[in-house]
Short mmCIF file of C-alpha atoms and ligand atoms in Angstrom, two decimals:
data_model
loop_
_atom_site.label_atom_id
_atom_site.label_comp_id
_atom_site.label_asym_id
_atom_site.label_seq_id
_atom_site.Cartn_x
_atom_site.Cartn_y
_atom_site.Cartn_z
CA UNK A 47 -22.77 -108.59 57.66
CA UNK A 48 -25.99 -108.99 58.71
CA UNK A 49 -29.36 -107.63 57.44
CA UNK A 50 -28.69 -106.91 53.75
CA UNK A 51 -31.07 -107.20 51.84
CA UNK A 52 -29.93 -106.23 48.31
CA UNK A 53 -30.85 -106.91 44.90
CA UNK A 54 -28.70 -106.42 41.67
CA UNK A 55 -30.96 -106.21 38.65
CA UNK A 56 -29.74 -107.69 35.37
CA UNK A 57 -28.96 -104.42 33.67
CA UNK A 58 -27.60 -101.19 34.88
CA UNK A 59 -24.98 -100.18 37.40
CA UNK A 60 -25.19 -100.39 40.76
CA UNK A 61 -22.36 -98.32 43.21
CA UNK A 62 -21.08 -99.62 46.74
CA UNK A 63 -20.06 -96.67 48.59
CA UNK A 64 -19.15 -96.95 52.39
CA UNK A 65 -16.29 -96.06 55.01
CA UNK A 66 -13.61 -98.81 54.93
CA UNK A 67 -14.52 -101.34 57.06
CA UNK A 68 -17.98 -101.18 56.12
CA UNK A 69 -17.92 -104.60 54.27
CA UNK A 70 -17.87 -103.76 50.68
CA UNK A 71 -14.99 -106.24 49.77
CA UNK A 72 -16.64 -109.15 51.92
CA UNK A 73 -19.94 -108.85 49.97
CA UNK A 74 -18.14 -109.11 47.05
CA UNK A 75 -16.48 -112.17 48.40
CA UNK A 76 -19.60 -113.27 49.33
CA UNK A 77 -21.13 -112.67 45.43
CA UNK A 78 -18.06 -114.31 44.14
CA UNK A 79 -18.24 -117.25 46.71
CA UNK A 80 -14.56 -116.81 48.39
CA UNK A 81 -16.89 -117.30 51.50
CA UNK A 82 -19.99 -118.96 52.85
CA UNK A 83 -22.91 -117.15 54.72
CA UNK A 84 -23.37 -118.61 58.08
CA UNK A 85 -26.92 -117.03 57.72
CA UNK A 86 -28.81 -116.22 54.89
CA UNK A 87 -29.03 -116.80 51.00
CA UNK A 88 -27.18 -115.54 48.21
CA UNK A 89 -29.53 -115.76 44.55
CA UNK A 90 -28.79 -116.30 41.19
CA UNK A 91 -31.06 -116.32 38.70
CA UNK A 92 -33.38 -116.88 41.51
CA UNK A 93 -32.05 -120.16 42.61
CA UNK A 94 -29.81 -119.94 45.79
CA UNK A 95 -26.13 -120.86 45.44
CA UNK A 96 -26.11 -123.92 46.80
CA UNK A 97 -28.26 -125.16 43.79
CA UNK A 98 -25.32 -124.25 41.37
CA UNK A 99 -21.69 -125.36 41.21
CA UNK A 100 -18.70 -123.08 42.12
CA UNK A 101 -17.63 -123.33 38.47
CA UNK A 102 -21.70 -121.75 37.36
CA UNK A 103 -21.44 -118.84 39.61
CA UNK A 104 -17.76 -117.93 38.59
CA UNK A 105 -18.77 -117.90 34.59
CA UNK A 106 -21.23 -115.70 34.98
CA UNK A 107 -19.24 -113.15 37.17
CA UNK A 108 -16.18 -111.55 36.18
CA UNK A 109 -14.13 -109.72 39.04
CA UNK A 110 -11.44 -106.99 38.29
CA UNK A 111 -9.90 -106.81 41.55
CA UNK A 112 -8.29 -103.33 43.44
CA UNK A 113 -4.95 -104.19 44.25
CA UNK A 114 -3.39 -106.99 41.99
CA UNK A 115 -4.48 -106.66 38.50
CA UNK A 116 -2.09 -108.09 36.26
CA UNK A 117 0.04 -111.38 37.04
CA UNK A 118 3.56 -111.75 35.33
CA UNK A 119 3.92 -112.49 31.23
CA UNK A 120 3.14 -110.36 28.48
CA UNK A 121 -0.23 -108.40 27.42
CA UNK A 122 -1.39 -111.32 25.68
CA UNK A 123 -0.80 -113.81 28.79
CA UNK A 124 -2.75 -111.46 31.10
CA UNK A 125 -5.72 -110.97 28.72
CA UNK A 126 -5.61 -114.87 27.78
CA UNK A 127 -5.80 -115.85 31.47
CA UNK A 128 -9.61 -115.20 31.18
CA UNK A 129 -10.54 -116.92 27.98
CA UNK A 130 -7.47 -118.82 26.69
CA UNK A 131 -9.11 -120.08 23.12
CA UNK A 132 -9.74 -115.86 22.44
CA UNK A 133 -8.73 -114.70 19.51
CA UNK A 134 -6.38 -111.74 18.38
CA UNK A 135 -9.64 -109.96 17.06
CA UNK A 136 -11.44 -110.93 20.09
CA UNK A 137 -8.51 -109.23 22.26
CA UNK A 138 -8.35 -106.18 19.92
CA UNK A 139 -12.33 -105.64 20.42
CA UNK A 140 -11.89 -105.74 24.40
CA UNK A 141 -8.27 -103.52 24.19
CA UNK A 142 -10.45 -101.22 22.33
CA UNK A 143 -12.96 -101.06 24.50
CA UNK A 144 -10.88 -99.78 27.55
CA UNK A 145 -8.59 -97.57 24.86
CA UNK A 146 -5.47 -99.76 25.13
CA UNK A 147 -5.71 -100.88 21.30
CA UNK A 148 -3.37 -97.98 19.59
CA UNK A 149 -1.28 -97.98 22.63
CA UNK A 150 -0.11 -101.59 22.78
CA UNK A 151 0.23 -101.18 18.28
CA UNK A 152 3.01 -98.64 19.11
CA UNK A 153 4.59 -101.10 21.30
CA UNK A 154 7.49 -102.80 19.68
CA UNK A 155 6.11 -106.19 20.57
CA UNK A 156 2.68 -105.21 20.81
CA UNK A 157 0.78 -107.84 22.30
CA UNK A 158 3.75 -109.46 23.27
CA UNK A 159 5.18 -106.88 25.72
CA UNK A 160 6.14 -108.42 28.75
CA UNK A 161 3.81 -106.49 31.83
CA UNK A 162 7.25 -106.36 33.79
CA UNK A 163 9.05 -103.51 32.27
CA UNK A 164 8.40 -100.13 32.13
CA UNK A 165 6.30 -99.98 29.52
CA UNK A 166 3.43 -100.10 31.12
CA UNK A 167 1.75 -96.94 33.45
CA UNK A 168 -0.65 -98.28 36.72
CA UNK A 169 -3.29 -96.82 34.66
CA UNK A 170 -2.72 -99.01 31.81
CA UNK A 171 -2.45 -102.08 34.04
CA UNK A 172 -5.77 -101.08 35.28
CA UNK A 173 -7.04 -100.89 31.94
CA UNK A 174 -5.66 -104.34 31.23
CA UNK A 175 -7.54 -106.08 33.99
CA UNK A 176 -10.58 -104.68 32.69
CA UNK A 177 -10.19 -105.86 29.45
CA UNK A 178 -9.72 -109.21 30.88
CA UNK A 179 -12.68 -109.14 32.61
CA UNK A 180 -14.56 -107.67 29.44
CA UNK A 181 -13.41 -110.68 27.54
CA UNK A 182 -15.58 -113.13 29.02
CA UNK A 183 -18.58 -111.00 28.22
CA UNK A 184 -19.87 -111.83 31.96
CA UNK A 185 -23.52 -111.08 33.11
CA UNK A 186 -22.20 -109.71 36.01
CA UNK A 187 -18.89 -107.21 36.39
CA UNK A 188 -17.79 -106.80 39.44
CA UNK A 189 -15.11 -103.69 39.73
CA UNK A 190 -13.29 -102.43 42.76
CA UNK A 191 -12.14 -99.34 41.63
CA UNK A 192 -8.48 -98.52 42.22
CA UNK A 193 -7.94 -96.22 45.41
CA UNK A 194 -4.71 -94.57 43.85
CA UNK A 195 -4.68 -91.68 41.46
CA UNK A 196 -4.82 -93.00 37.89
CA UNK A 197 -4.56 -90.68 34.87
CA UNK A 198 -7.82 -88.89 33.24
CA UNK A 199 -7.58 -91.26 30.24
CA UNK A 200 -8.11 -94.59 32.93
CA UNK A 201 -11.12 -92.72 34.18
CA UNK A 202 -12.70 -91.89 31.27
CA UNK A 203 -12.04 -95.48 29.88
CA UNK A 204 -13.48 -97.37 32.96
CA UNK A 205 -16.52 -94.42 33.21
CA UNK A 206 -17.32 -95.36 29.41
CA UNK A 207 -16.60 -99.34 29.92
CA UNK A 208 -19.00 -99.24 32.79
CA UNK A 209 -21.58 -97.33 30.85
CA UNK A 210 -21.93 -99.71 27.60
CA UNK A 211 -21.80 -102.54 29.91
CA UNK A 212 -24.33 -101.43 32.30
CA UNK A 213 -26.66 -101.43 29.22
CA UNK A 214 -26.66 -104.74 28.17
CA UNK A 215 -25.49 -106.88 31.43
CA UNK A 216 -25.20 -105.86 35.19
CA UNK A 217 -22.47 -104.07 36.91
CA UNK A 218 -21.35 -103.74 40.31
CA UNK A 219 -18.76 -101.55 41.41
CA UNK A 220 -17.08 -100.62 44.72
CA UNK A 221 -16.69 -96.60 44.09
CA UNK A 222 -13.70 -94.81 45.02
CA UNK A 223 -14.10 -92.29 42.26
CA UNK A 224 -16.74 -89.44 42.60
CA UNK A 225 -17.29 -89.70 38.67
CA UNK A 226 -18.44 -93.40 39.10
CA UNK A 227 -20.69 -92.64 42.24
CA UNK A 228 -22.89 -90.04 40.06
CA UNK A 229 -22.91 -92.00 37.28
CA UNK A 230 -24.52 -95.26 38.84
CA UNK A 231 -28.36 -96.08 38.39
CA UNK A 232 -28.09 -96.95 42.00
CA UNK A 233 -25.81 -96.22 44.99
CA UNK A 234 -25.82 -98.33 48.05
CA UNK A 235 -24.67 -96.78 51.49
CA UNK A 236 -22.90 -99.76 53.35
CA UNK A 237 -21.94 -99.17 56.98
CA UNK A 238 -20.58 -101.67 59.63
CA UNK A 239 -21.70 -104.38 58.01
CA UNK A 240 -25.37 -103.04 57.12
CA UNK A 241 -27.06 -101.20 54.14
CA UNK A 242 -27.64 -98.20 55.53
CA UNK A 243 -29.33 -96.38 52.60
CA UNK A 244 -29.40 -96.53 48.69
CA UNK A 245 -31.14 -94.39 46.41
CA UNK A 246 -30.18 -92.25 43.70
CA UNK A 247 -27.38 -89.10 43.74
CA UNK A 248 -29.69 -86.17 44.21
CA UNK A 249 -31.93 -88.24 47.13
CA UNK A 250 -29.31 -89.52 48.84
CA UNK A 251 -27.62 -86.22 49.25
CA UNK A 252 -30.63 -85.11 50.17
CA UNK A 253 -31.25 -87.60 53.01
CA UNK A 254 -28.54 -89.65 54.19
CA UNK A 255 -25.79 -87.52 56.43
CA UNK A 256 -23.00 -90.40 55.47
CA UNK A 257 -23.58 -90.16 52.35
CA UNK A 258 -23.00 -86.36 52.05
CA UNK A 259 -19.85 -86.76 54.29
CA UNK A 260 -18.53 -89.83 51.81
CA UNK A 261 -19.09 -87.23 48.63
CA UNK A 262 -17.37 -84.91 50.18
CA UNK A 263 -14.62 -86.60 51.08
CA UNK A 264 -14.34 -87.58 47.22
CA UNK A 265 -14.63 -84.54 46.00
CA UNK A 266 -11.77 -83.39 47.74
CA UNK A 267 -9.92 -86.16 46.61
CA UNK A 268 -10.96 -85.61 43.01
CA UNK A 269 -10.17 -81.95 43.02
CA UNK A 270 -6.61 -81.16 45.24
CA UNK A 271 -7.48 -77.40 44.83
CA UNK A 272 -10.70 -78.11 46.87
CA UNK A 273 -8.84 -78.97 49.77
N1 ADP B 283 -12.73 -113.03 56.88
C1 ADP B 283 -13.29 -112.56 57.88
N2 ADP B 283 -13.25 -112.55 58.96
C2 ADP B 283 -13.56 -111.99 59.89
N3 ADP B 283 -13.87 -110.37 59.82
C3 ADP B 283 -13.31 -110.33 58.69
C4 ADP B 283 -12.92 -110.81 57.26
N4 ADP B 283 -13.09 -110.04 56.62
C5 ADP B 283 -12.99 -108.84 56.79
N5 ADP B 283 -13.36 -108.87 58.17
C6 ADP B 283 -13.39 -107.83 58.73
O1 ADP B 283 -15.04 -106.98 58.46
C7 ADP B 283 -14.98 -105.36 58.31
C8 ADP B 283 -15.63 -105.52 56.64
O2 ADP B 283 -14.01 -105.96 56.07
P1 ADP B 283 -14.40 -105.58 54.71
O3 ADP B 283 -14.83 -106.09 53.77
O4 ADP B 283 -12.91 -105.49 53.75
O5 ADP B 283 -14.45 -103.85 54.60
P2 ADP B 283 -14.49 -102.50 53.41
O6 ADP B 283 -13.98 -103.21 52.02
O7 ADP B 283 -16.08 -102.07 53.38
O8 ADP B 283 -13.23 -101.72 53.61
C9 ADP B 283 -13.77 -105.45 58.36
O9 ADP B 283 -14.00 -104.75 59.66
C10 ADP B 283 -12.89 -106.52 58.57
O10 ADP B 283 -11.53 -106.28 59.50
MG1 MG B 284 -12.28 -102.85 50.65
#
């Protein structure tokens, strides 16, 4: 990454878009301090990362990964990973937020259902991973959206959660869905390790050719009829 200057406001939804290899995941890795920059600086609350411990930084952030959202064990195990002391009431609240409470109530073993079985779909796993992140009520939610075609309910649940969280905290998404991009307060367009443009959807559509291309590609994916 070179010449990247980016401020994430305390409230609101920032979406990162860009072609594969643009540096989106690397940006998250830097923010999560999985990587240390060789130059430049990251700041949290206006203080450089080197003045914070890794624990301090990670306790403020929650990360929903793109590809490995769940670990072996039950639904309860997966949620408690984020906060071992959480009560069933707190689990219920986040499961409600991701629209899974009713589904889990309907399972014979409820929260004790193993995630390895066929009882839980791909979209539901994604929502369990999101619920796990929400259980910590992070200041900053980092969400790398799944690229796989997920069900409409999952898409709607993710959208509602992102909106609700953005009202009280910061949400940064690596957006792979048109609905997520359009919903963001600010969109950051990355290309070859740099921030190429940023702004609102209408503004970027009018001013940035790469953004137009990316949106067109997402439109085709979102609606196979349009292809
Ligand atoms: N640890 C690393 N060291 C060197 N190059 C890397 C490393 N991680 C990723 N890259 C390269 O950096 C570029 C950006 O990768 P990445 O952040 O994964 O892009 P994106 O998530 O936008 O697809 C790619 O060319 C990738 O091969
Ligand atoms: Mg990536």
